[in-house]
XYZ file of C-alpha atoms in Angstrom:
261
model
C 52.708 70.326 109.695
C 51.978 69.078 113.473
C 52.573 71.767 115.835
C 52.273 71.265 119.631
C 50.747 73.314 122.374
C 52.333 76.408 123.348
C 49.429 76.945 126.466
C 48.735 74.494 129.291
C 46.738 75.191 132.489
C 48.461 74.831 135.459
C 47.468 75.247 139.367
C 48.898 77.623 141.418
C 48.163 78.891 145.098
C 46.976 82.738 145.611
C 48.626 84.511 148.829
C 47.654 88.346 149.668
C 49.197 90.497 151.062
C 46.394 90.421 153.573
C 47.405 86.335 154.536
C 44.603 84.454 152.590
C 45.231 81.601 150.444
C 43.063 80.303 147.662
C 43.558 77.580 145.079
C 43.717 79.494 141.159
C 44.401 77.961 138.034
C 45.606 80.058 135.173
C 47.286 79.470 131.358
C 51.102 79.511 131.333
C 53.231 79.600 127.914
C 55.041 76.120 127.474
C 58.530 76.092 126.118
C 58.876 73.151 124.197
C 62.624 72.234 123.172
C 63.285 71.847 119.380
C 66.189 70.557 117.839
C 67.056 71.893 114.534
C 68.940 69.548 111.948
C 70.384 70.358 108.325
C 70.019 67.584 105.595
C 70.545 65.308 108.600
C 73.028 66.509 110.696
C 72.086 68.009 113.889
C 72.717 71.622 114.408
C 70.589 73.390 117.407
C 68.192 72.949 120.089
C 66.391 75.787 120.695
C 63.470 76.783 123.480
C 60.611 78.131 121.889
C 57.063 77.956 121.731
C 55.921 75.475 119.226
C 54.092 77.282 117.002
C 54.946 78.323 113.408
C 57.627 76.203 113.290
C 58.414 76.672 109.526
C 58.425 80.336 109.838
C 60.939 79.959 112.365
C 62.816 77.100 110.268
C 63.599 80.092 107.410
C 63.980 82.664 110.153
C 66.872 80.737 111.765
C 68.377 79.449 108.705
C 68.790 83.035 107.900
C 70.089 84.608 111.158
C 72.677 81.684 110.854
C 73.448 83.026 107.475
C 72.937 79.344 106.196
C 70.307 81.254 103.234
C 70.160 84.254 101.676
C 66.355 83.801 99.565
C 63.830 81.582 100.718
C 64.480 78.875 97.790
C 67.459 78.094 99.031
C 65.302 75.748 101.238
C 64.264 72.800 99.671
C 61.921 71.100 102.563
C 61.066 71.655 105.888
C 59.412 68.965 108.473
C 58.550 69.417 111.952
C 57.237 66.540 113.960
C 56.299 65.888 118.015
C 59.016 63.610 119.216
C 58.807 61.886 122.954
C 60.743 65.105 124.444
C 59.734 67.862 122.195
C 59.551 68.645 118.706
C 62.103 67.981 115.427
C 62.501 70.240 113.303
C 64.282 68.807 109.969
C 65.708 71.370 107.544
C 66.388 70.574 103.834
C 69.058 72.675 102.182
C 69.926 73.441 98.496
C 72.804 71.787 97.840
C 75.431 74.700 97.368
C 74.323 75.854 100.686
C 75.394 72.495 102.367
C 79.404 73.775 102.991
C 78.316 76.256 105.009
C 76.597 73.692 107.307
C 79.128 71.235 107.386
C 81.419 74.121 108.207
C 79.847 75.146 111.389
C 77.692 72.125 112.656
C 78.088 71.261 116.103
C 75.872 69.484 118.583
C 74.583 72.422 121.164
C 72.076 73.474 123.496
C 71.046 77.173 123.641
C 68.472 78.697 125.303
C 66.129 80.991 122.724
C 69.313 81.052 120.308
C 71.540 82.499 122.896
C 74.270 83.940 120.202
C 77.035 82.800 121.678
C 76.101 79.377 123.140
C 78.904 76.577 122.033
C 80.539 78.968 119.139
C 84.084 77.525 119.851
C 85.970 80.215 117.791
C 85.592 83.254 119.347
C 85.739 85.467 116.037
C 82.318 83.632 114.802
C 81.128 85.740 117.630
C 81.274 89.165 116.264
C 81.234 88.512 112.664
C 80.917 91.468 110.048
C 77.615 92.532 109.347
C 75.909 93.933 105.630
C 75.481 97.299 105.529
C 71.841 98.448 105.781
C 70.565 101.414 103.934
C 68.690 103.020 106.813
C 66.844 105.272 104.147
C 64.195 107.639 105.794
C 63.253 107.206 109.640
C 59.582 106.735 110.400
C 57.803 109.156 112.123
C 57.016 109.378 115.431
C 53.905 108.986 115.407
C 53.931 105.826 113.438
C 55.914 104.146 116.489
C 53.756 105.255 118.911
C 50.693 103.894 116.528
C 52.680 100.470 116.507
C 52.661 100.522 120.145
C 49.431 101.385 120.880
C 48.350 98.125 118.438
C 50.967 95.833 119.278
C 48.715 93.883 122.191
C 46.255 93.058 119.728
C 48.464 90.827 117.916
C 49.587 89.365 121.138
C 46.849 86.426 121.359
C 49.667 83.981 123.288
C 50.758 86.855 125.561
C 47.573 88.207 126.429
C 46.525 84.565 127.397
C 49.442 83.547 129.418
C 51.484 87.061 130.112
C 55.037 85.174 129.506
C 55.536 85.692 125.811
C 57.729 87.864 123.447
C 56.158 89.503 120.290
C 58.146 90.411 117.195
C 56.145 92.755 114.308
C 56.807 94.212 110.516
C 55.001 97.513 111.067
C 54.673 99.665 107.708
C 55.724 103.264 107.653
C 52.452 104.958 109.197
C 52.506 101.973 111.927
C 49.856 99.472 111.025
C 51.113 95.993 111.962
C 51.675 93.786 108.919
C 52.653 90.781 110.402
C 53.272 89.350 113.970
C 55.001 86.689 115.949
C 55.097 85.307 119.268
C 57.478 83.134 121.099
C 58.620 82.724 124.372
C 61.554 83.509 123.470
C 62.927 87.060 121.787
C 64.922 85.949 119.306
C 63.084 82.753 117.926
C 59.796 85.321 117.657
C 62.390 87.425 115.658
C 63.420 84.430 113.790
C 59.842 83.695 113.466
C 58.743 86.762 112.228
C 61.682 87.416 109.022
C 61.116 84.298 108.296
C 57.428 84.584 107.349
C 58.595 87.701 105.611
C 60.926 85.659 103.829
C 58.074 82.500 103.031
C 55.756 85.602 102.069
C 57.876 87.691 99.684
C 57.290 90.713 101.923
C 60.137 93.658 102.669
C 60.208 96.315 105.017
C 59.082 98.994 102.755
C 60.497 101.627 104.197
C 58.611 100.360 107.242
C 60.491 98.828 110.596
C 60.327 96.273 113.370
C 58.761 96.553 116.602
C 60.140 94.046 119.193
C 58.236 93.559 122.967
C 62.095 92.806 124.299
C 65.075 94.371 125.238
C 67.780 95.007 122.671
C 70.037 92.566 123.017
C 73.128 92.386 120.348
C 72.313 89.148 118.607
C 68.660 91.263 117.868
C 70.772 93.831 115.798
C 72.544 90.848 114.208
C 69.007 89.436 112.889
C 67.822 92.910 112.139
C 70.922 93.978 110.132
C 70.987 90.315 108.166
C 67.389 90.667 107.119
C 67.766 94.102 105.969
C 65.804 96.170 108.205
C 66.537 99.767 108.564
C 64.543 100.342 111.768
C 64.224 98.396 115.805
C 62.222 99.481 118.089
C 62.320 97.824 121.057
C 60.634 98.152 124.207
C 63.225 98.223 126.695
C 66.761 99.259 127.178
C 69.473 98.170 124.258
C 72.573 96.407 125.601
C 76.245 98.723 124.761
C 77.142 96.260 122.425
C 73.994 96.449 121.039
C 74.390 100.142 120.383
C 77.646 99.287 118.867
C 76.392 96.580 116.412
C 73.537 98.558 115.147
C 75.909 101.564 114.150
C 78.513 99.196 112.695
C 75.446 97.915 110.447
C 73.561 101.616 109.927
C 70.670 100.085 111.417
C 68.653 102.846 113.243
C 68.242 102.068 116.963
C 64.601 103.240 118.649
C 64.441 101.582 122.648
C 62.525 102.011 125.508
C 59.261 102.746 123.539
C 56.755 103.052 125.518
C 53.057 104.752 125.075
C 54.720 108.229 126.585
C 58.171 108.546 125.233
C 60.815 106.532 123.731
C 64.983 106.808 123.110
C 66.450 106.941 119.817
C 70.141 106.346 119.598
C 71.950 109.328 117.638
């Protein structure tokens, strides 16, 4: 599968406090615009980082609640056009009604949930219930945290880009994602859980965000009884993740962190 860069150099100028100026050069993340079409019919275009693209194909499908199992994808194809990259979805064919249902030509930046959804009730749709089971331990966040930076290759090169991680119950990362934007390296991340076979495990997700609602959305669709976030949840975030019985953990940082009763 071609994948494009997600790191360029580019040039900047230095200015201290002090008055000097000096010439520096340093990586940035690129966002690279992909647009997302179902058996042919165009669907999204999303800004993201162009990197594990298929993950991101069955991570999408999914928070769009086009799939419910990864087989319900027959193909996926990603190729560099002129302007960015395409990103061509094959469906099952009993999951093509629900496409043709809600396809519409939009722009969104990093899956903005709301972006062109015409009917307002799409917007705030019922969520599965998630058995929350047993909360992890403290400790086990804090572990996550503490290792989170080392699956962070993108961010630690370039400093602009989200991380999204299946940590098990004692903390150990499983699996990691990056994107420049939150909720593709969500997307990205269930759906190499989903390509994989892997479940939470009584384990959670650890998100280098804020909380945002359309987070909760994805968590609560993919069945995951624990987000931790790293900054402050949204209201309607709070509200979302109680409607669902997922458990709410934001804020976490090395020293403390807020869970939501």
């Amino acid at each position: 599968m071609a994948e494009g860069p997600s790191v360029r150099r580019q040039s900047f100028r230095r200015i201290s406090s002090a008055g000097t100026v000096e010439p520096v050069e340093r990586p940035v993340a690129d966002e690279t615009p992909v647009a997302i079409d179902y058996n042919g019919l165009g669907y999204a275009v999303l800004m993201a980082s162009a990197t594990d693209l298929e993950d991101l194909a069955f991570g999408f499908s999914r928070a769009e609640r086009l799939i419910d199992a990864a087989g319900q994808i027959v193909d996926v194809d990603a190729h560099r056009a002129e302007r960015g990259m395409l990103l061509r979805i094959t469906l099952a064919d009993e999951r093509l009604a629900l496409v043709t249902e809600r396809v519409r030509h939009r722009v969104s930046d990093s899956s903005c949930g709301l972006c062109g959804i015409e009917n307002l009730e799409q917007a705030l749709r019922a969520l599965p219930p998630v058995d929350a089971g047993a909360p992890p331990a403290d400790a086990a966040i804090f572990a996550a945290l503490s290792g989170l930076s080392a699956h962070q290759p993108l961010n630690a090169a370039t400093g602009g880009v989200h991380a999204a991680a299946l940590c098990g119950r004692d903390g150990t990362i499983r699996l990691a994602r990056e994107d420049v934007g939150r909720h593709n390296a969500f997307d990205k991340l269930i759906g190499a859980m989903l390509r994989q076979g892997l479940d939470w495990d009584g384990g959670f997700a650890l998100l280098s965000s804020r909380c945002s609602y359309e987070l909760v959305e994805k968590a609560a669709l993919a069945g995951c009884p624990t987000l931790v976030t790293v900054s402050a949840p949204t209201g309607l975030a709070v509200d979302r993740a109680r409607e669902a019985g997922v458990r709410l953990v934001a804020l976490a940082r090395p020293d403390a962190m807020l869970v939501v009763p």
